mmCIF file of C-alpha atoms in Angstrom:
data_model
loop_
_atom_site.group_PDB
_atom_site.id
_atom_site.type_symbol
_atom_site.label_atom_id
_atom_site.label_comp_id
_atom_site.label_asym_id
_atom_site.label_seq_id
_atom_site.Cartn_x
_atom_site.Cartn_y
_atom_site.Cartn_z
ATOM 1 C CA ASN A 1 108.429 45.134 70.361
ATOM 2 C CA ALA A 2 112.173 46.632 70.382
ATOM 3 C CA GLY A 3 111.028 50.033 69.840
ATOM 4 C CA VAL A 4 113.910 51.789 69.550
ATOM 5 C CA THR A 5 117.497 50.279 70.331
ATOM 6 C CA GLN A 6 121.256 52.045 70.234
ATOM 7 C CA THR A 7 124.503 50.217 71.455
ATOM 8 C CA PRO A 8 126.410 50.633 72.987
ATOM 9 C CA LYS A 9 124.708 51.230 76.175
ATOM 10 C CA PHE A 10 128.310 52.130 78.061
ATOM 11 C CA GLN A 11 131.683 52.719 76.267
ATOM 12 C CA VAL A 12 134.821 54.518 77.873
ATOM 13 C CA LEU A 13 137.702 56.239 74.936
ATOM 14 C CA LYS A 14 140.629 58.130 74.951
ATOM 15 C CA THR A 15 141.002 61.318 73.980
ATOM 16 C CA GLY A 16 141.882 61.779 69.639
ATOM 17 C CA GLN A 17 139.426 57.885 69.245
ATOM 18 C CA SER A 18 136.419 57.918 67.123
ATOM 19 C CA MET A 19 133.071 55.909 67.161
ATOM 20 C CA THR A 20 130.143 55.520 65.812
ATOM 21 C CA LEU A 21 126.869 54.928 68.748
ATOM 22 C CA GLN A 22 124.171 52.699 66.515
ATOM 23 C CA CYS A 23 120.226 53.289 66.344
ATOM 24 C CA ALA A 24 117.058 51.275 64.877
ATOM 25 C CA GLN A 25 113.855 51.794 65.525
ATOM 26 C CA ASP A 26 111.314 49.077 64.230
ATOM 27 C CA MET A 27 108.122 51.553 64.191
ATOM 28 C CA ASN A 28 108.128 53.236 61.569
ATOM 29 C CA HIS A 29 108.808 56.515 61.442
ATOM 30 C CA ASN A 30 110.133 59.020 59.402
ATOM 31 C CA SER A 31 112.440 61.395 62.104
ATOM 32 C CA MET A 32 114.989 59.419 64.481
ATOM 33 C CA TYR A 33 116.690 62.252 66.681
ATOM 34 C CA TRP A 34 120.240 62.160 68.532
ATOM 35 C CA TYR A 35 119.527 64.246 72.298
ATOM 36 C CA ARG A 36 122.786 64.532 74.624
ATOM 37 C CA GLN A 37 121.885 64.650 78.411
ATOM 38 C CA ASP A 38 124.206 66.393 80.624
ATOM 39 C CA PRO A 39 122.779 66.976 84.281
ATOM 40 C CA GLY A 40 121.189 69.731 84.409
ATOM 41 C CA MET A 41 120.945 70.410 80.563
ATOM 42 C CA GLY A 42 118.082 68.807 80.204
ATOM 43 C CA LEU A 43 117.471 67.494 76.102
ATOM 44 C CA ARG A 44 120.125 69.028 73.828
ATOM 45 C CA LEU A 45 119.268 68.043 70.580
ATOM 46 C CA ILE A 46 122.758 66.897 68.555
ATOM 47 C CA TYR A 47 120.606 65.928 64.844
ATOM 48 C CA TYR A 48 118.409 65.122 63.764
ATOM 49 C CA SER A 49 116.460 63.564 60.335
ATOM 50 C CA ALA A 50 113.341 64.448 58.739
ATOM 51 C CA SER A 51 113.402 61.480 57.044
ATOM 52 C CA GLU A 52 114.990 58.969 55.173
ATOM 53 C CA GLY A 53 117.814 60.726 52.965
ATOM 54 C CA THR A 54 117.762 63.941 55.800
ATOM 55 C CA THR A 55 119.796 65.358 57.484
ATOM 56 C CA ASP A 56 119.932 68.423 60.064
ATOM 57 C CA LYS A 57 121.878 70.401 62.575
ATOM 58 C CA GLY A 58 120.678 70.656 65.987
ATOM 59 C CA GLU A 59 120.922 72.987 68.980
ATOM 60 C CA VAL A 60 125.115 71.280 69.370
ATOM 61 C CA PRO A 61 125.893 69.478 66.587
ATOM 62 C CA ASN A 62 130.778 70.460 66.337
ATOM 63 C CA GLY A 63 132.631 67.020 66.640
ATOM 64 C CA TYR A 64 129.006 65.516 65.639
ATOM 65 C CA ASN A 65 128.558 63.877 62.695
ATOM 66 C CA VAL A 66 125.396 61.500 61.635
ATOM 67 C CA SER A 67 123.970 59.122 58.669
ATOM 68 C CA ARG A 68 120.827 57.746 57.542
ATOM 69 C CA LEU A 69 121.282 54.429 56.755
ATOM 70 C CA ASN A 70 117.881 53.919 55.899
ATOM 71 C CA LYS A 71 114.364 54.518 57.726
ATOM 72 C CA ARG A 72 115.532 52.276 60.134
ATOM 73 C CA GLU A 73 118.350 52.995 61.095
ATOM 74 C CA PHE A 74 120.015 56.070 62.440
ATOM 75 C CA SER A 75 124.483 56.137 63.755
ATOM 76 C CA LEU A 76 125.807 59.416 65.371
ATOM 77 C CA ARG A 77 129.724 59.491 64.808
ATOM 78 C CA LEU A 78 132.647 60.630 67.023
ATOM 79 C CA GLU A 79 135.507 61.270 65.141
ATOM 80 C CA SER A 80 138.027 63.003 67.157
ATOM 81 C CA ALA A 81 136.246 62.133 70.656
ATOM 82 C CA ALA A 82 136.968 65.361 73.531
ATOM 83 C CA PRO A 83 136.389 65.083 76.918
ATOM 84 C CA SER A 84 133.764 67.869 76.590
ATOM 85 C CA GLN A 85 131.406 65.312 74.642
ATOM 86 C CA THR A 86 131.677 62.807 78.194
ATOM 87 C CA SER A 87 127.632 62.156 77.916
ATOM 88 C CA VAL A 88 124.655 60.430 78.133
ATOM 89 C CA TYR A 89 123.781 59.568 74.265
ATOM 90 C CA PHE A 90 119.739 59.021 73.994
ATOM 91 C CA CYS A 91 118.913 57.916 70.357
ATOM 92 C CA ALA A 92 114.216 58.941 69.578
ATOM 93 C CA SER A 93 112.109 58.026 66.573
ATOM 94 C CA ARG A 94 108.805 60.429 66.277
ATOM 95 C CA LYS A 95 105.409 59.406 65.633
ATOM 96 C CA GLY A 96 103.678 62.049 64.164
ATOM 97 C CA GLU A 97 104.649 65.876 63.792
ATOM 98 C CA VAL A 98 107.090 68.025 66.101
ATOM 99 C CA ARG A 99 104.175 70.013 67.642
ATOM 100 C CA THR A 100 102.274 66.891 68.724
ATOM 101 C CA GLY A 101 103.884 64.065 68.047
ATOM 102 C CA GLU A 102 105.540 61.739 70.836
ATOM 103 C CA LEU A 103 108.830 60.964 70.800
ATOM 104 C CA PHE A 104 110.278 57.194 71.987
ATOM 105 C CA PHE A 105 114.301 56.907 73.101
ATOM 106 C CA GLY A 106 116.390 54.372 73.296
ATOM 107 C CA GLU A 107 118.459 52.983 76.314
ATOM 108 C CA GLY A 108 120.488 54.887 76.256
ATOM 109 C CA SER A 109 124.711 55.065 75.827
ATOM 110 C CA ARG A 110 126.391 56.344 78.081
ATOM 111 C CA LEU A 111 129.722 57.488 77.171
ATOM 112 C CA THR A 112 133.379 58.796 79.239
ATOM 113 C CA VAL A 113 135.646 60.157 77.283
ATOM 114 C CA LEU A 114 139.913 60.114 79.074
ATOM 115 C CA GLN B 1 117.861 82.629 78.227
ATOM 116 C CA LYS B 2 116.770 79.904 77.348
ATOM 117 C CA GLU B 3 113.328 78.774 75.512
ATOM 118 C CA VAL B 4 112.285 76.699 78.165
ATOM 119 C CA GLU B 5 113.166 76.997 81.886
ATOM 120 C CA GLN B 6 112.755 74.743 84.858
ATOM 121 C CA ASN B 7 113.949 75.072 88.651
ATOM 122 C CA SER B 8 116.680 71.904 88.895
ATOM 123 C CA GLY B 9 114.822 70.770 92.045
ATOM 124 C CA PRO B 10 114.730 69.163 94.011
ATOM 125 C CA LEU B 11 110.587 69.054 94.657
ATOM 126 C CA SER B 12 110.087 67.333 97.755
ATOM 127 C CA VAL B 13 107.055 66.550 98.757
ATOM 128 C CA PRO B 14 105.005 63.918 101.735
ATOM 129 C CA GLU B 15 103.133 60.848 100.519
ATOM 130 C CA GLY B 16 98.939 61.266 99.467
ATOM 131 C CA ALA B 17 100.455 65.429 99.073
ATOM 132 C CA ILE B 18 99.901 67.402 95.129
ATOM 133 C CA ALA B 19 103.542 67.680 93.454
ATOM 134 C CA SER B 20 103.224 71.249 91.336
ATOM 135 C CA LEU B 21 105.496 71.366 88.562
ATOM 136 C CA ASN B 22 106.745 74.426 86.502
ATOM 137 C CA CYS B 23 107.697 74.987 83.669
ATOM 138 C CA THR B 24 108.106 79.025 81.847
ATOM 139 C CA TYR B 25 108.987 79.059 77.659
ATOM 140 C CA SER B 26 109.939 82.126 75.837
ATOM 141 C CA ASP B 27 107.724 81.608 73.175
ATOM 142 C CA ARG B 28 104.679 83.552 73.094
ATOM 143 C CA GLY B 29 104.149 81.356 69.648
ATOM 144 C CA SER B 30 104.225 77.973 71.254
ATOM 145 C CA GLN B 31 101.509 76.066 70.353
ATOM 146 C CA SER B 32 101.707 72.858 72.402
ATOM 147 C CA PHE B 33 103.852 71.604 75.432
ATOM 148 C CA PHE B 34 105.341 68.091 76.278
ATOM 149 C CA TRP B 35 106.132 66.781 79.538
ATOM 150 C CA TYR B 36 108.134 63.560 79.751
ATOM 151 C CA ARG B 37 108.905 61.625 83.026
ATOM 152 C CA GLN B 38 112.534 59.877 83.341
ATOM 153 C CA TYR B 39 113.341 57.793 86.019
ATOM 154 C CA SER B 40 117.602 57.531 87.447
ATOM 155 C CA GLY B 41 119.597 55.654 84.780
ATOM 156 C CA LYS B 42 116.859 55.125 82.296
ATOM 157 C CA SER B 43 115.151 57.239 78.995
ATOM 158 C CA PRO B 44 112.199 59.858 79.177
ATOM 159 C CA GLU B 45 109.182 58.467 78.436
ATOM 160 C CA LEU B 46 105.728 60.630 78.163
ATOM 161 C CA ILE B 47 103.419 61.851 80.456
ATOM 162 C CA MET B 48 101.241 64.388 79.376
ATOM 163 C CA PHE B 49 100.415 66.438 76.089
ATOM 164 C CA ILE B 50 98.785 69.611 75.882
ATOM 165 C CA TYR B 51 98.119 72.100 73.091
ATOM 166 C CA SER B 52 94.708 74.644 74.293
ATOM 167 C CA ASN B 53 94.905 76.962 77.168
ATOM 168 C CA GLY B 54 93.313 76.142 80.434
ATOM 169 C CA ASP B 55 93.488 72.035 82.346
ATOM 170 C CA LYS B 56 93.936 68.714 80.692
ATOM 171 C CA GLU B 57 93.549 65.710 83.082
ATOM 172 C CA ASP B 58 94.578 61.502 82.591
ATOM 173 C CA GLY B 59 94.615 60.565 85.737
ATOM 174 C CA ARG B 60 96.244 62.013 88.299
ATOM 175 C CA PHE B 61 98.243 63.709 86.731
ATOM 176 C CA THR B 62 97.044 67.231 85.395
ATOM 177 C CA ALA B 63 98.655 69.674 83.006
ATOM 178 C CA GLN B 64 97.188 72.980 82.880
ATOM 179 C CA LEU B 65 98.840 75.558 80.277
ATOM 180 C CA ASN B 66 98.456 79.686 80.794
ATOM 181 C CA LYS B 67 99.520 80.931 77.514
ATOM 182 C CA ALA B 68 98.656 84.719 78.594
ATOM 183 C CA SER B 69 101.459 84.435 81.323
ATOM 184 C CA GLN B 70 104.140 81.846 79.313
ATOM 185 C CA TYR B 71 103.324 78.564 81.582
ATOM 186 C CA VAL B 72 102.285 75.517 81.696
ATOM 187 C CA SER B 73 102.538 73.487 85.058
ATOM 188 C CA LEU B 74 101.898 69.400 86.308
ATOM 189 C CA LEU B 75 100.114 68.573 89.206
ATOM 190 C CA ILE B 76 100.468 65.007 90.000
ATOM 191 C CA ARG B 77 97.519 64.068 93.086
ATOM 192 C CA ASP B 78 98.563 61.869 95.599
ATOM 193 C CA SER B 79 101.826 61.518 95.220
ATOM 194 C CA GLN B 80 102.902 58.309 94.885
ATOM 195 C CA PRO B 81 107.192 57.451 95.902
ATOM 196 C CA SER B 82 107.235 56.200 93.128
ATOM 197 C CA ASP B 83 106.232 58.870 91.153
ATOM 198 C CA SER B 84 109.713 60.024 92.400
ATOM 199 C CA ALA B 85 111.993 60.748 88.948
ATOM 200 C CA THR B 86 112.969 63.984 86.771
ATOM 201 C CA TYR B 87 110.039 65.541 85.003
ATOM 202 C CA LEU B 88 111.403 67.331 81.987
ATOM 203 C CA CYS B 89 109.340 70.600 79.716
ATOM 204 C CA ALA B 90 109.088 70.624 75.914
ATOM 205 C CA ALA B 91 108.175 72.786 73.605
ATOM 206 C CA PRO B 92 108.497 72.834 69.627
ATOM 207 C CA ASN B 93 110.546 75.571 68.083
ATOM 208 C CA ASN B 94 110.043 78.754 66.479
ATOM 209 C CA ALA B 95 111.140 77.078 63.336
ATOM 210 C CA GLY B 96 108.181 74.437 64.544
ATOM 211 C CA ASN B 97 111.433 71.039 63.608
ATOM 212 C CA MET B 98 112.482 70.310 66.452
ATOM 213 C CA LEU B 99 111.841 69.490 70.206
ATOM 214 C CA THR B 100 113.843 71.945 73.130
ATOM 215 C CA PHE B 101 113.526 70.751 76.474
ATOM 216 C CA GLY B 102 114.019 72.562 79.364
ATOM 217 C CA GLY B 103 116.751 70.860 81.798
ATOM 218 C CA GLY B 104 113.796 69.079 84.308
ATOM 219 C CA THR B 105 113.372 68.859 87.242
ATOM 220 C CA ARG B 106 113.636 65.688 90.075
ATOM 221 C CA LEU B 107 110.693 65.938 92.485
ATOM 222 C CA MET B 108 111.347 63.110 95.244
ATOM 223 C CA VAL B 109 108.109 61.017 97.006
ATOM 224 C CA LYS B 110 108.159 60.989 100.783
ATOM 225 C CA PRO B 111 106.194 58.025 102.387
#
């Protein structure tokens, strides 16, 4: 049972380069999320998709774009990477609604921007 | 002010002791709270969910919610070195469309 799968697990970019983080879930969840985690900051929501065909901004969306390709897949794109985007990125999917549903996380993608 | 606040720690307790982790929140309308555990280098996993005032127990874990004082706690009884991790408190935001996380408390259980 794969759950939530993210690729790549590690990536080093130079400032100005672009890249896409891929995420797929096999639990038939409607909602999917992209978080970033920085030391002492907890998890901050970048973008989310409450259902296939919809995407919305979270707390820190600047510098990112997302695509909900289908019910399974939700990708995060950095068009022009900046050192401030060095972070660990987690994709998650939710079972149920926000107030009661559990988040299932991928293993994370560690991104370094030089 | 961040909606969900936690002391970053580290909180150090001896093996077998009770570890007490606290979380305060700013929105009086918050109805439910989550505790996630995150081992170093790993992804968060849900360990407790609480939505009503009082205590909720699950094995060695007890979540306590006090809506009047706007705090939620996680108690870990008989702490084990394997409990050493960062514990993240989370609550739905005002609009109810996303989960807001605190900064996490790092717990160290020493043998």
